[in-house]
Amino acid sequence: MTQMNADNITTNRRQFLSAALAGLSQKGDKQVTGGFVFESQNLGHLIRDRKAFQQPAHREKVPVVIVGGGMAGLSAAWRFGKRGFKDYVLLEMEPDAGGNARWGENEVSRYPWAAHYVPVPNKSSVLVRELFEELGLFRDGRWDERHLCHSPQERLFLHGRWQEGLEPEIAATKNDHDQYKAFEQRIAEFRDSGQFTVPLELKAQLSVLDQINFRDWLKQNKFTSPYLNWYADYSCRDDYGSASEETSAWAGIHYFASREHEEKGPLTWPEGNGWIAKRLIEKAAGHIRKNEMVRRIERAGTSWRVVTSKTIYDADAVVFAAPSFLSSYLIEGGDKFEGFEYSPWLTANLTLDRMPEEKGSELAWDNVIYGSPSLGYVVATHQSVASRINRSVWTYYLPLASEAPAVARKRLLGMDWGTWKEYILNDLERAHPSIRQCVSRIDMFRNGHAMVRPVPGFLGNASRLQAAKGGGGLEFANSDVSGISIFEQAQYRGVLAADRVLRRVGRR
Ligand SMILES: Cc1cc2nc3c(=O)[nH]c(=O)nc-3n(C[C@H](O)[C@H](O)[C@H](O)COP(=O)(O)OP(=O)(O)OC[C@H]3O[C@@H](n4cnc5c(N)ncnc54)[C@H](O)[C@@H]3O)c2cc1C
């Protein structure tokens, strides 16, 4: 569990608000419009507060119900399609499926609301390769260049200017460089050990590395360079939404050691992983029921009853692809998922009417500001082949990682749009002094339980291992069952759950 004392919380809160308020509107700023999107917290709170609801009159018998239309639920549906199985419905509470791979579009570009890339899959990521071949991303032994991230991919704002790449270089000392090298060597050894796989279920096993946090592991191994420690912390916040001291050292190492060296990639699109979601949604056409939130799941002998506000479904099996912690609220007699923590995130899409001035390396796809609590921004128009881009959409990513999740969640929902707008512009202003003259619109997505955190001990977490086993016609499929929230894990769990369900339905 996250350990935070009251002093820490107060200090963080003060720092947080002063960062938000320091840049409050100055004269001559462009007017910025926008608002919050996907505000479904109130729906979620109906479940949390176990609010009574009217049982629907409509009843339907269907062999399989998939709960949740994120990448895991959509991947289960993909597997059903590949196996020629059509007797299922997928229930999604939001107006559209996609979950964390949702996307949007305006007059300037399509853009992601959360997930925005997939690394070029290793040979061991068999399912990802199968899907990507089917979608035409991999043909005749080659990745389609249009979907590989164009150069320049990443840059870092440090000491007043932009540098290429994310490993801090400006003013790096010999000691920093020695430590980068030593760290790379350790990571290469871990990679060679073969246990840091994607999906991690292929080889991951209980490990002492999972008993400590990543920051302590760095300290124990004499990795003291502030630059290296920043980079490690940034990586944890990037993939897991948690600081390095809240992340299992095993997971921290997995981020670096799980990928074979690949010159190319990652795969990315203007709408991020929405590009994949859209195609999976098309494949599941006719099976997806949107705006249909599951309120209750009950056992009925050896079958299941899934209740929404519209329909009671009598099913032989359920693929539970909504976040697993919801099961203790939704499933009759459902287990509490002890030790599962979820990171709150704010993402924002900024529409720019012109590009700001800047110093140093040119605009990249991924743009990170050293020392910022945010991860910076990704440029939706980056893959465009146009020689000059005047207008763009930037997706700004902020994991609320510096506080205990429950405290951060309150702040996320408690701060109004105007205060968040100032927070974001003030953060970006460090690297782009003229940003306020460029941005005309900022839309924001507040996601309270955005992704599971691989906290120390996650590999051996009893609830996680129990959920991963499944059985009894109810299969947990959300990526959180793997303890790591990435596309590959969502797909793996979705497909695994689909296969288990098919075996059960087949037997019947
Ligand atoms: C800000 C952010 C950035 C990310 N970036 C990347 C990235 O670049 N690359 C990457 O690989 N991964 C990224 N991820 C991780 C991402 O979470 C996974 O890749 C993946 O999309 C998770 O899919 P999922 O299906 O497991 O869960 P989710 O996407 O959370 O899907 C759960 C679904 O269940 C639905 N649901 C919930 N409750 C109910 C109910 N009661 N009834 C019906 N439906 C319900 C939800 O609406 C949702 O659609 C990012 C995550 C975040 C938050």
Coordinates of C-alpha atoms and ligand atoms in Angstrom, one line a residue:
M1 CA 0.0 0.0 0.0
T2 CA 1.1 3.6 -0.6
Q3 CA 2.7 5.0 2.5
M4 CA 2.3 8.8 2.9
N5 CA 2.3 10.8 6.0
A6 CA 0.2 13.9 6.7
D7 CA 3.2 16.3 6.4
N8 CA 4.0 14.9 2.9
I9 CA 0.4 15.4 1.8
T10 CA 0.3 19.0 3.1
T11 CA 3.6 19.9 1.4
N12 CA 2.6 18.3 -1.8
R13 CA -0.7 20.0 -1.8
R14 CA 0.9 23.4 -1.3
Q15 CA 3.4 22.8 -4.1
F16 CA 0.7 21.5 -6.3
L17 CA -1.6 24.5 -5.9
S18 CA 1.2 27.0 -6.1
A19 CA 2.1 25.5 -9.4
A20 CA -1.4 25.8 -10.6
L21 CA -1.9 29.4 -9.5
A22 CA 1.5 30.9 -10.2
G23 CA 0.5 31.7 -13.8
L24 CA -3.0 32.9 -13.3
S25 CA -4.2 34.8 -16.4
Q26 CA -2.1 37.6 -17.6
K27 CA -3.2 40.5 -19.8
G28 CA -3.1 39.8 -23.5
D29 CA -3.7 36.0 -23.2
K30 CA -5.7 34.4 -25.9
Q31 CA -9.1 33.3 -24.7
V32 CA -9.1 29.5 -24.1
T33 CA -12.4 27.5 -24.3
G34 CA -13.0 23.9 -23.4
G35 CA -14.3 21.7 -20.6
F36 CA -14.2 18.2 -19.1
V37 CA -15.1 15.2 -21.2
F38 CA -16.4 11.7 -20.2
E39 CA -17.6 12.8 -16.8
S40 CA -18.9 9.4 -15.8
Q41 CA -17.8 9.6 -12.1
N42 CA -21.4 10.0 -11.1
L43 CA -22.4 6.7 -12.8
G44 CA -19.4 5.1 -11.2
H45 CA -20.4 6.4 -7.8
L46 CA -23.8 4.7 -8.1
I47 CA -21.9 1.4 -8.1
R48 CA -19.5 2.5 -5.3
D49 CA -22.4 3.7 -3.1
R50 CA -24.4 0.5 -4.0
K51 CA -27.4 2.7 -4.9
A52 CA -30.6 0.8 -5.3
F53 CA -31.9 0.6 -8.9
Q54 CA -35.0 -0.6 -10.6
Q55 CA -34.8 -4.1 -12.0
P56 CA -35.3 -4.0 -15.7
A57 CA -38.4 -5.7 -17.2
H58 CA -36.5 -6.9 -20.3
R59 CA -34.9 -10.3 -20.1
E60 CA -32.5 -12.0 -22.6
K61 CA -30.7 -15.4 -22.8
V62 CA -27.3 -15.2 -24.3
P63 CA -24.5 -17.7 -23.8
V64 CA -21.7 -15.2 -23.1
V65 CA -21.6 -11.7 -21.8
I66 CA -18.4 -9.5 -22.0
V67 CA -18.5 -6.7 -19.4
G68 CA -16.4 -3.7 -20.5
G69 CA -15.3 -2.6 -24.0
G70 CA -11.7 -1.5 -23.4
M71 CA -8.9 -3.3 -25.2
A72 CA -9.3 -6.4 -23.0
G73 CA -13.1 -6.8 -23.7
L74 CA -12.6 -6.0 -27.4
S75 CA -9.7 -8.5 -27.6
A76 CA -12.0 -11.2 -26.1
A77 CA -14.5 -10.3 -28.9
W78 CA -11.8 -10.5 -31.5
R79 CA -10.9 -14.0 -30.3
F80 CA -14.5 -15.0 -30.5
G81 CA -14.7 -13.7 -34.0
K82 CA -11.6 -15.6 -35.0
R83 CA -13.1 -18.8 -33.6
G84 CA -16.4 -18.3 -35.4
F85 CA -18.3 -17.8 -32.1
K86 CA -21.1 -15.3 -32.4
D87 CA -23.3 -15.9 -29.4
Y88 CA -22.2 -13.1 -27.1
V89 CA -22.8 -9.4 -26.3
L90 CA -20.3 -6.9 -25.1
L91 CA -21.7 -4.4 -22.6
E92 CA -20.0 -1.0 -22.3
M93 CA -21.2 1.7 -19.9
E94 CA -19.9 4.7 -22.0
P95 CA -21.4 6.0 -25.2
D96 CA -18.4 4.4 -27.0
A97 CA -16.2 1.4 -26.5
G98 CA -12.4 1.8 -26.3
G99 CA -11.8 2.4 -22.6
N100 CA -8.3 3.8 -22.2
A101 CA -7.8 3.6 -26.0
R102 CA -10.6 6.1 -26.6
W103 CA -9.9 8.9 -29.1
G104 CA -11.4 12.1 -30.3
E105 CA -11.4 14.3 -33.4
N106 CA -11.7 18.0 -34.2
E107 CA -11.2 20.2 -37.3
V108 CA -7.4 20.0 -36.8
S109 CA -6.7 16.3 -36.1
R110 CA -7.7 13.0 -34.5
Y111 CA -6.1 12.7 -31.0
P112 CA -5.9 10.1 -28.2
W113 CA -7.5 10.4 -24.8
A114 CA -5.0 8.1 -23.1
A115 CA -3.1 5.2 -24.7
H116 CA -1.1 6.4 -27.7
Y117 CA 1.5 3.8 -28.8
V118 CA 2.5 0.2 -28.9
P119 CA 6.2 -0.7 -29.1
V120 CA 7.1 -2.9 -32.1
P121 CA 6.2 -6.3 -30.6
N122 CA 8.9 -8.9 -29.8
K123 CA 8.7 -12.3 -31.5
S124 CA 7.3 -13.7 -28.2
S125 CA 4.3 -11.3 -28.4
V126 CA 2.6 -13.8 -30.7
L127 CA -1.0 -12.5 -30.3
V128 CA 0.0 -8.8 -30.9
R129 CA 1.8 -9.8 -34.1
E130 CA -1.2 -11.9 -35.2
L131 CA -3.5 -8.9 -34.8
F132 CA -1.1 -6.4 -36.4
E133 CA -0.6 -8.6 -39.4
E134 CA -4.4 -8.9 -39.7
L135 CA -4.6 -5.1 -39.6
G136 CA -2.0 -4.7 -42.3
L137 CA 0.7 -3.2 -40.1
F138 CA 3.1 -6.0 -40.8
R139 CA 3.4 -7.2 -44.4
D140 CA 5.9 -9.3 -46.2
G141 CA 8.2 -9.3 -43.2
R142 CA 8.2 -5.5 -42.8
W143 CA 6.5 -3.0 -40.6
D144 CA 4.5 -0.4 -42.5
E145 CA 6.5 2.8 -42.3
R146 CA 3.4 5.0 -42.2
H147 CA 2.6 3.6 -38.7
L148 CA 6.1 3.7 -37.2
C149 CA 6.8 6.8 -35.3
H150 CA 8.5 9.3 -37.5
S151 CA 11.7 11.0 -36.4
P152 CA 12.4 13.0 -34.2
Q153 CA 10.7 10.8 -31.7
E154 CA 11.6 12.2 -28.3
R155 CA 13.1 15.3 -26.8
L156 CA 13.7 16.7 -23.3
F157 CA 13.5 20.3 -22.1
L158 CA 16.4 20.8 -19.7
H159 CA 18.3 23.9 -18.5
G160 CA 16.3 26.3 -20.8
R161 CA 16.5 24.4 -24.1
W162 CA 15.3 21.2 -25.8
Q163 CA 17.7 18.3 -26.3
E164 CA 17.2 15.2 -28.4
G165 CA 16.2 12.0 -26.6
L166 CA 15.0 11.6 -23.0
E167 CA 18.2 10.6 -21.2
P168 CA 19.4 13.9 -19.7
E169 CA 22.5 15.1 -21.6
I170 CA 22.8 18.8 -21.1
A171 CA 25.3 19.4 -18.2
A172 CA 25.6 15.6 -17.6
T173 CA 28.8 14.8 -15.7
K174 CA 31.3 11.9 -16.3
N175 CA 29.7 10.2 -13.3
D176 CA 26.2 10.5 -14.9
H177 CA 27.5 9.0 -18.1
D178 CA 29.3 6.2 -16.2
Q179 CA 26.1 5.4 -14.4
Y180 CA 24.0 5.4 -17.6
K181 CA 26.4 2.8 -19.0
A182 CA 26.4 0.7 -15.9
F183 CA 22.6 0.8 -15.7
E184 CA 22.3 -0.3 -19.4
Q185 CA 24.6 -3.2 -18.6
R186 CA 22.5 -4.3 -15.7
I187 CA 19.4 -4.0 -17.8
A188 CA 21.0 -6.1 -20.6
E189 CA 21.7 -8.8 -18.0
F190 CA 18.1 -8.7 -16.9
R191 CA 17.0 -8.9 -20.5
D192 CA 19.1 -11.9 -21.0
S193 CA 17.7 -13.6 -17.9
G194 CA 14.5 -14.1 -20.0
Q195 CA 12.1 -13.4 -17.2
F196 CA 11.0 -9.9 -18.3
T197 CA 8.6 -10.9 -21.0
V198 CA 5.7 -9.4 -22.8
P199 CA 3.2 -10.7 -21.9
L200 CA 4.7 -11.1 -18.5
E201 CA 2.7 -14.4 -17.9
L202 CA 5.2 -16.2 -20.3
K203 CA 8.0 -16.2 -17.8
A204 CA 7.5 -13.9 -14.8
Q205 CA 8.0 -15.6 -11.5
L206 CA 8.2 -14.6 -7.8
S207 CA 11.3 -12.5 -7.4
V208 CA 13.1 -10.6 -4.6
L209 CA 13.1 -7.7 -6.9
D210 CA 9.4 -7.4 -6.4
Q211 CA 9.8 -7.1 -2.6
I212 CA 11.4 -3.6 -2.8
N213 CA 10.6 -0.4 -4.6
F214 CA 12.5 0.7 -7.7
R215 CA 14.1 3.8 -6.0
D216 CA 15.5 1.7 -3.2
W217 CA 16.8 -0.8 -5.7
L218 CA 18.7 2.0 -7.5
K219 CA 20.1 3.2 -4.2
Q220 CA 21.2 -0.3 -3.2
N221 CA 23.0 -0.7 -6.5
K222 CA 24.8 2.7 -6.1
F223 CA 22.9 4.4 -8.9
T224 CA 23.0 7.8 -7.3
S225 CA 23.1 10.1 -10.4
P226 CA 20.1 12.5 -10.0
Y227 CA 19.7 12.4 -13.8
L228 CA 19.4 8.6 -13.9
N229 CA 17.1 8.7 -10.9
W230 CA 14.9 11.2 -12.7
Y231 CA 14.8 9.1 -15.8
A232 CA 13.8 6.0 -13.8
D233 CA 11.1 7.9 -12.0
Y234 CA 9.8 9.4 -15.2
S235 CA 9.6 5.9 -16.7
C236 CA 7.5 4.6 -13.8
R237 CA 5.2 7.6 -14.0
D238 CA 5.0 7.1 -17.8
D239 CA 4.0 3.4 -17.8
Y240 CA 2.5 2.9 -14.4
G241 CA 1.3 6.3 -13.2
S242 CA 3.3 5.9 -10.0
A243 CA 6.6 7.3 -8.7
S244 CA 9.7 5.1 -8.5
E245 CA 9.4 4.8 -4.7
E246 CA 5.8 3.4 -5.1
T247 CA 6.7 1.0 -7.9
S248 CA 8.0 -2.6 -7.6
A249 CA 11.6 -2.8 -8.6
W250 CA 10.7 -5.8 -10.8
A251 CA 8.1 -3.7 -12.7
G252 CA 10.6 -0.8 -12.9
I253 CA 13.1 -3.1 -14.5
H254 CA 10.5 -4.7 -16.8
Y255 CA 9.9 -1.3 -18.4
F256 CA 13.5 -1.3 -19.6
A257 CA 14.3 -5.0 -20.0
S258 CA 11.2 -6.4 -21.6
R259 CA 11.8 -5.2 -25.1
E260 CA 14.3 -6.7 -27.5
H261 CA 16.5 -4.0 -29.1
E262 CA 14.5 -2.6 -32.1
E263 CA 15.7 0.2 -34.2
K264 CA 12.2 1.1 -35.4
G265 CA 9.1 2.1 -33.6
P266 CA 7.0 2.5 -31.7
L267 CA 3.8 2.1 -33.6
T268 CA 1.7 5.2 -33.3
W269 CA -1.2 7.0 -34.9
P270 CA -2.8 10.5 -34.6
E271 CA -5.6 9.0 -32.5
G272 CA -3.1 6.8 -30.6
N273 CA -4.3 3.3 -29.8
G274 CA -7.8 4.4 -30.8
W275 CA -6.6 3.4 -34.3
I276 CA -6.5 -0.3 -33.1
A277 CA -9.7 0.1 -31.0
K278 CA -11.7 1.4 -33.9
R279 CA -10.8 -1.7 -36.0
L280 CA -11.6 -4.1 -33.2
I281 CA -14.9 -2.3 -32.7
E282 CA -15.7 -2.7 -36.4
K283 CA -14.9 -6.4 -36.1
A284 CA -17.3 -6.8 -33.2
A285 CA -20.1 -4.9 -35.0
G286 CA -23.5 -6.0 -33.9
H287 CA -22.4 -7.4 -30.6
I288 CA -21.5 -4.1 -28.8
R289 CA -24.2 -2.5 -26.6
K290 CA -23.2 0.9 -25.6
N291 CA -24.5 3.1 -22.7
E292 CA -25.2 -0.1 -20.9
M293 CA -23.6 -0.2 -17.5
V294 CA -23.6 -3.5 -15.6
R295 CA -25.0 -3.0 -12.1
R296 CA -25.1 -6.5 -10.7
I297 CA -23.8 -10.0 -11.5
E298 CA -25.3 -12.9 -9.7
R299 CA -24.8 -16.7 -9.7
A300 CA -27.8 -18.7 -10.9
G301 CA -26.9 -22.3 -10.3
T302 CA -24.0 -23.0 -12.6
S303 CA -24.9 -20.0 -14.8
W304 CA -24.8 -16.2 -14.3
R305 CA -27.3 -13.4 -14.3
V306 CA -25.9 -10.0 -15.5
V307 CA -28.1 -7.1 -14.7
T308 CA -27.9 -3.7 -16.4
S309 CA -30.3 -0.7 -16.2
K310 CA -32.0 -2.0 -19.4
T311 CA -31.8 -5.8 -19.4
I312 CA -31.3 -9.0 -17.4
Y313 CA -29.0 -11.3 -19.3
D314 CA -29.0 -15.0 -18.5
A315 CA -25.6 -16.3 -19.5
D316 CA -23.5 -19.5 -19.2
A317 CA -20.3 -17.5 -18.8
V318 CA -19.0 -13.9 -18.2
V319 CA -15.8 -12.3 -19.3
F320 CA -15.3 -9.5 -16.7
A321 CA -13.1 -7.0 -18.6
A322 CA -14.1 -3.9 -16.5
P323 CA -11.5 -2.9 -13.9
S324 CA -11.3 -5.8 -11.5
F325 CA -11.8 -3.8 -8.3
L326 CA -15.4 -3.2 -9.4
S327 CA -16.1 -6.9 -8.9
S328 CA -16.5 -6.5 -5.2
Y329 CA -19.3 -4.0 -5.9
L330 CA -20.9 -5.8 -8.8
I331 CA -20.5 -9.5 -8.3
E332 CA -22.6 -11.1 -5.7
G333 CA -20.2 -12.5 -3.1
G334 CA -17.3 -11.0 -5.2
D335 CA -13.9 -10.9 -3.6
K336 CA -12.3 -7.7 -2.5
F337 CA -9.2 -7.1 -4.6
E338 CA -6.7 -6.5 -1.7
G339 CA -3.6 -4.6 -2.6
F340 CA -4.8 -3.3 -5.9
E341 CA -4.1 0.4 -6.3
Y342 CA -5.1 2.5 -9.3
S343 CA -3.4 5.7 -10.5
P344 CA -5.5 8.8 -11.1
W345 CA -4.6 10.6 -14.3
L346 CA -5.5 13.9 -16.0
T347 CA -5.1 14.0 -19.8
A348 CA -5.8 17.1 -21.8
N349 CA -6.1 17.8 -25.5
L350 CA -4.9 21.3 -26.4
T351 CA -5.8 22.8 -29.8
L352 CA -3.0 25.1 -31.0
D353 CA -3.8 27.8 -33.7
R354 CA -0.1 28.3 -34.2
M355 CA 3.1 26.7 -33.0
P356 CA 5.0 28.4 -30.2
E357 CA 8.6 29.6 -30.4
E358 CA 11.2 27.4 -28.8
K359 CA 14.9 26.9 -28.2
G360 CA 17.0 23.9 -29.1
S361 CA 16.0 20.6 -30.8
E362 CA 13.0 20.6 -33.1
L363 CA 9.5 19.5 -32.1
A364 CA 9.3 15.7 -31.6
W365 CA 6.4 13.3 -31.2
D366 CA 7.0 13.0 -27.4
N367 CA 8.1 16.1 -25.6
V368 CA 9.1 15.9 -22.0
I369 CA 9.9 18.7 -19.5
Y370 CA 12.6 17.8 -16.9
G371 CA 11.4 18.2 -13.3
S372 CA 7.8 18.6 -14.3
P373 CA 5.1 16.5 -12.5
S374 CA 3.6 15.9 -15.9
L375 CA 5.0 13.7 -18.7
G376 CA 4.8 16.6 -21.2
Y377 CA 2.9 16.1 -24.4
V378 CA 2.5 14.0 -27.5
V379 CA 1.8 15.8 -30.9
A380 CA -1.2 14.3 -32.7
T381 CA -0.1 15.8 -36.1
H382 CA 3.4 14.3 -35.9
Q383 CA 2.7 11.5 -38.4
S384 CA 1.4 14.0 -40.9
V385 CA 3.3 14.1 -44.2
A386 CA 2.5 17.8 -44.7
S387 CA 5.8 19.8 -44.9
R388 CA 4.6 22.6 -42.6
I389 CA 2.1 22.3 -39.7
N390 CA 0.5 25.5 -38.4
R391 CA -2.3 24.1 -36.3
S392 CA -2.0 21.1 -34.1
V393 CA -3.4 19.1 -31.2
W394 CA -1.1 18.3 -28.2
T395 CA -2.1 15.6 -25.7
Y396 CA -0.9 16.5 -22.3
Y397 CA -0.3 13.7 -19.7
L398 CA -0.4 14.1 -16.0
P399 CA -0.3 11.1 -13.7
L400 CA -1.1 12.2 -10.1
A401 CA 1.7 10.3 -8.7
S402 CA 3.0 12.4 -5.9
E403 CA 0.3 11.6 -3.4
A404 CA -1.7 8.6 -2.1
P405 CA -4.2 7.7 -4.9
A406 CA -7.3 8.5 -2.7
V407 CA -5.9 12.0 -1.9
A408 CA -4.9 12.6 -5.5
R409 CA -8.3 11.4 -6.8
K410 CA -10.0 14.0 -4.6
R411 CA -7.8 16.7 -6.0
L412 CA -8.4 15.5 -9.5
L413 CA -12.1 15.8 -9.2
G414 CA -12.1 18.8 -6.8
M415 CA -10.2 21.3 -9.0
D416 CA -12.3 23.1 -11.5
W417 CA -11.5 23.4 -15.2
G418 CA -10.1 27.0 -14.9
T419 CA -7.6 25.9 -12.2
W420 CA -6.5 22.9 -14.2
K421 CA -6.1 25.1 -17.3
E422 CA -3.8 27.3 -15.4
Y423 CA -1.9 24.4 -14.1
I424 CA -1.3 23.0 -17.6
L425 CA -0.4 26.3 -19.2
N426 CA 1.9 27.2 -16.4
D427 CA 3.7 23.9 -16.7
L428 CA 4.1 24.2 -20.5
E429 CA 5.1 27.8 -20.2
R430 CA 8.5 26.8 -18.8
A431 CA 9.4 25.4 -22.1
H432 CA 7.1 27.5 -24.4
P433 CA 6.9 31.1 -23.0
S434 CA 4.4 32.0 -25.8
I435 CA 2.1 29.0 -25.3
R436 CA -0.8 31.2 -24.1
Q437 CA -0.9 33.0 -27.4
C438 CA -1.1 29.7 -29.3
V439 CA -3.7 27.6 -27.5
S440 CA -7.4 28.2 -28.2
R441 CA -9.0 25.2 -26.6
I442 CA -8.3 22.7 -23.8
D443 CA -10.5 19.7 -23.2
M444 CA -9.7 17.5 -20.2
F445 CA -10.4 13.9 -19.2
R446 CA -10.3 13.1 -15.4
N447 CA -9.8 9.4 -14.9
G448 CA -9.9 8.5 -11.2
H449 CA -9.0 4.8 -11.5
A450 CA -7.1 5.0 -14.8
M451 CA -4.6 2.2 -14.5
V452 CA -3.4 -0.4 -12.0
R453 CA -0.1 0.3 -10.2
P454 CA 2.5 -2.5 -9.9
V455 CA 3.3 -1.7 -6.3
P456 CA 6.0 -3.8 -4.5
G457 CA 4.6 -7.3 -4.0
F458 CA 2.3 -7.3 -7.0
L459 CA 3.8 -10.4 -8.5
G460 CA 2.8 -12.5 -5.5
N461 CA -0.4 -10.7 -4.7
A462 CA -2.9 -13.4 -3.7
S463 CA -6.0 -11.6 -5.1
R464 CA -4.2 -11.1 -8.4
L465 CA -3.2 -14.7 -8.7
Q466 CA -6.7 -15.9 -7.8
A467 CA -8.2 -13.6 -10.4
A468 CA -5.7 -14.8 -13.0
K469 CA -6.7 -18.4 -12.4
G470 CA -10.4 -17.7 -13.2
G471 CA -12.9 -20.5 -13.3
G472 CA -16.6 -21.2 -12.7
G473 CA -17.7 -19.5 -15.8
L474 CA -16.5 -16.0 -14.7
E475 CA -13.1 -15.0 -16.2
F476 CA -11.3 -11.8 -15.2
A477 CA -9.8 -10.2 -18.3
N478 CA -8.9 -6.6 -17.5
S479 CA -5.2 -5.7 -17.9
D480 CA -5.0 -5.0 -14.2
V481 CA -5.0 -8.8 -13.6
S482 CA -1.5 -8.8 -15.0
G483 CA -0.6 -5.9 -12.6
I484 CA 0.7 -3.9 -15.6
S485 CA -1.6 -1.8 -17.7
I486 CA -0.3 -1.9 -21.3
F487 CA -2.1 -2.9 -24.6
E488 CA -0.3 -6.2 -24.8
Q489 CA -1.4 -7.3 -21.4
A490 CA -5.1 -6.2 -22.1
Q491 CA -5.0 -8.2 -25.3
Y492 CA -3.4 -11.3 -23.6
R493 CA -5.9 -11.4 -20.8
G494 CA -8.9 -10.8 -23.1
V495 CA -7.9 -13.6 -25.4
L496 CA -7.1 -16.0 -22.5
A497 CA -10.5 -15.3 -21.0
A498 CA -12.2 -15.9 -24.3
D499 CA -10.5 -19.2 -24.8
R500 CA -11.5 -20.4 -21.3
V501 CA -15.1 -19.4 -21.9
L502 CA -15.2 -21.1 -25.3
R503 CA -14.0 -24.3 -23.6
R504 CA -16.8 -24.1 -21.1
V505 CA -19.5 -23.1 -23.6
G506 CA -18.3 -25.8 -25.9
R507 CA -18.6 -28.5 -23.2
R508 CA -22.1 -27.4 -22.6
Ligands
LIG1 C1 -3.2 8.2 -19.6 C2 -2.9 6.8 -20.0 C3 -2.0 6.6 -21.1 C4 -1.8 5.3 -21.5 N1 -0.9 5.1 -22.5 C5 -0.7 3.8 -23.0 C6 0.1 3.6 -24.2 O1 0.6 4.6 -24.8 N2 0.3 2.4 -24.6 C7 -0.2 1.3 -23.9 O2 0.0 0.1 -24.4 N3 -1.0 1.5 -22.9 C8 -1.3 2.7 -22.4 N4 -2.1 2.9 -21.3 C9 -2.6 1.7 -20.6 C10 -4.0 1.2 -21.1 O3 -4.8 1.2 -19.9 C11 -4.0 -0.2 -21.7 O4 -3.2 -0.1 -22.9 C12 -5.4 -0.7 -22.1 O5 -6.0 0.2 -23.0 C13 -6.3 -1.1 -20.9 O6 -7.4 -1.8 -21.4 P1 -8.4 -2.6 -20.5 O7 -9.4 -3.2 -21.3 O8 -7.6 -3.5 -19.6 O9 -9.0 -1.5 -19.5 P2 -9.9 -0.2 -19.7 O10 -9.4 0.5 -20.9 O11 -9.9 0.5 -18.4 O12 -11.4 -0.8 -20.1 C14 -12.4 -1.1 -19.1 C15 -13.7 -0.8 -19.8 O13 -14.8 -1.2 -18.9 C16 -15.8 -0.3 -19.0 N5 -16.6 -0.4 -17.7 C17 -16.3 -0.1 -16.5 N6 -17.3 -0.4 -15.6 C18 -18.3 -0.9 -16.4 C19 -19.6 -1.4 -16.1 N7 -20.0 -1.5 -14.8 N8 -20.4 -1.9 -17.1 C20 -19.9 -1.8 -18.4 N9 -18.7 -1.4 -18.7 C21 -17.9 -0.9 -17.7 C22 -15.1 1.0 -19.1 O14 -15.9 2.1 -19.5 C23 -14.0 0.7 -20.1 O15 -14.4 0.9 -21.4 C24 -2.4 4.1 -20.9 C25 -3.3 4.4 -19.8 C26 -3.6 5.7 -19.4 C27 -4.6 5.9 -18.3

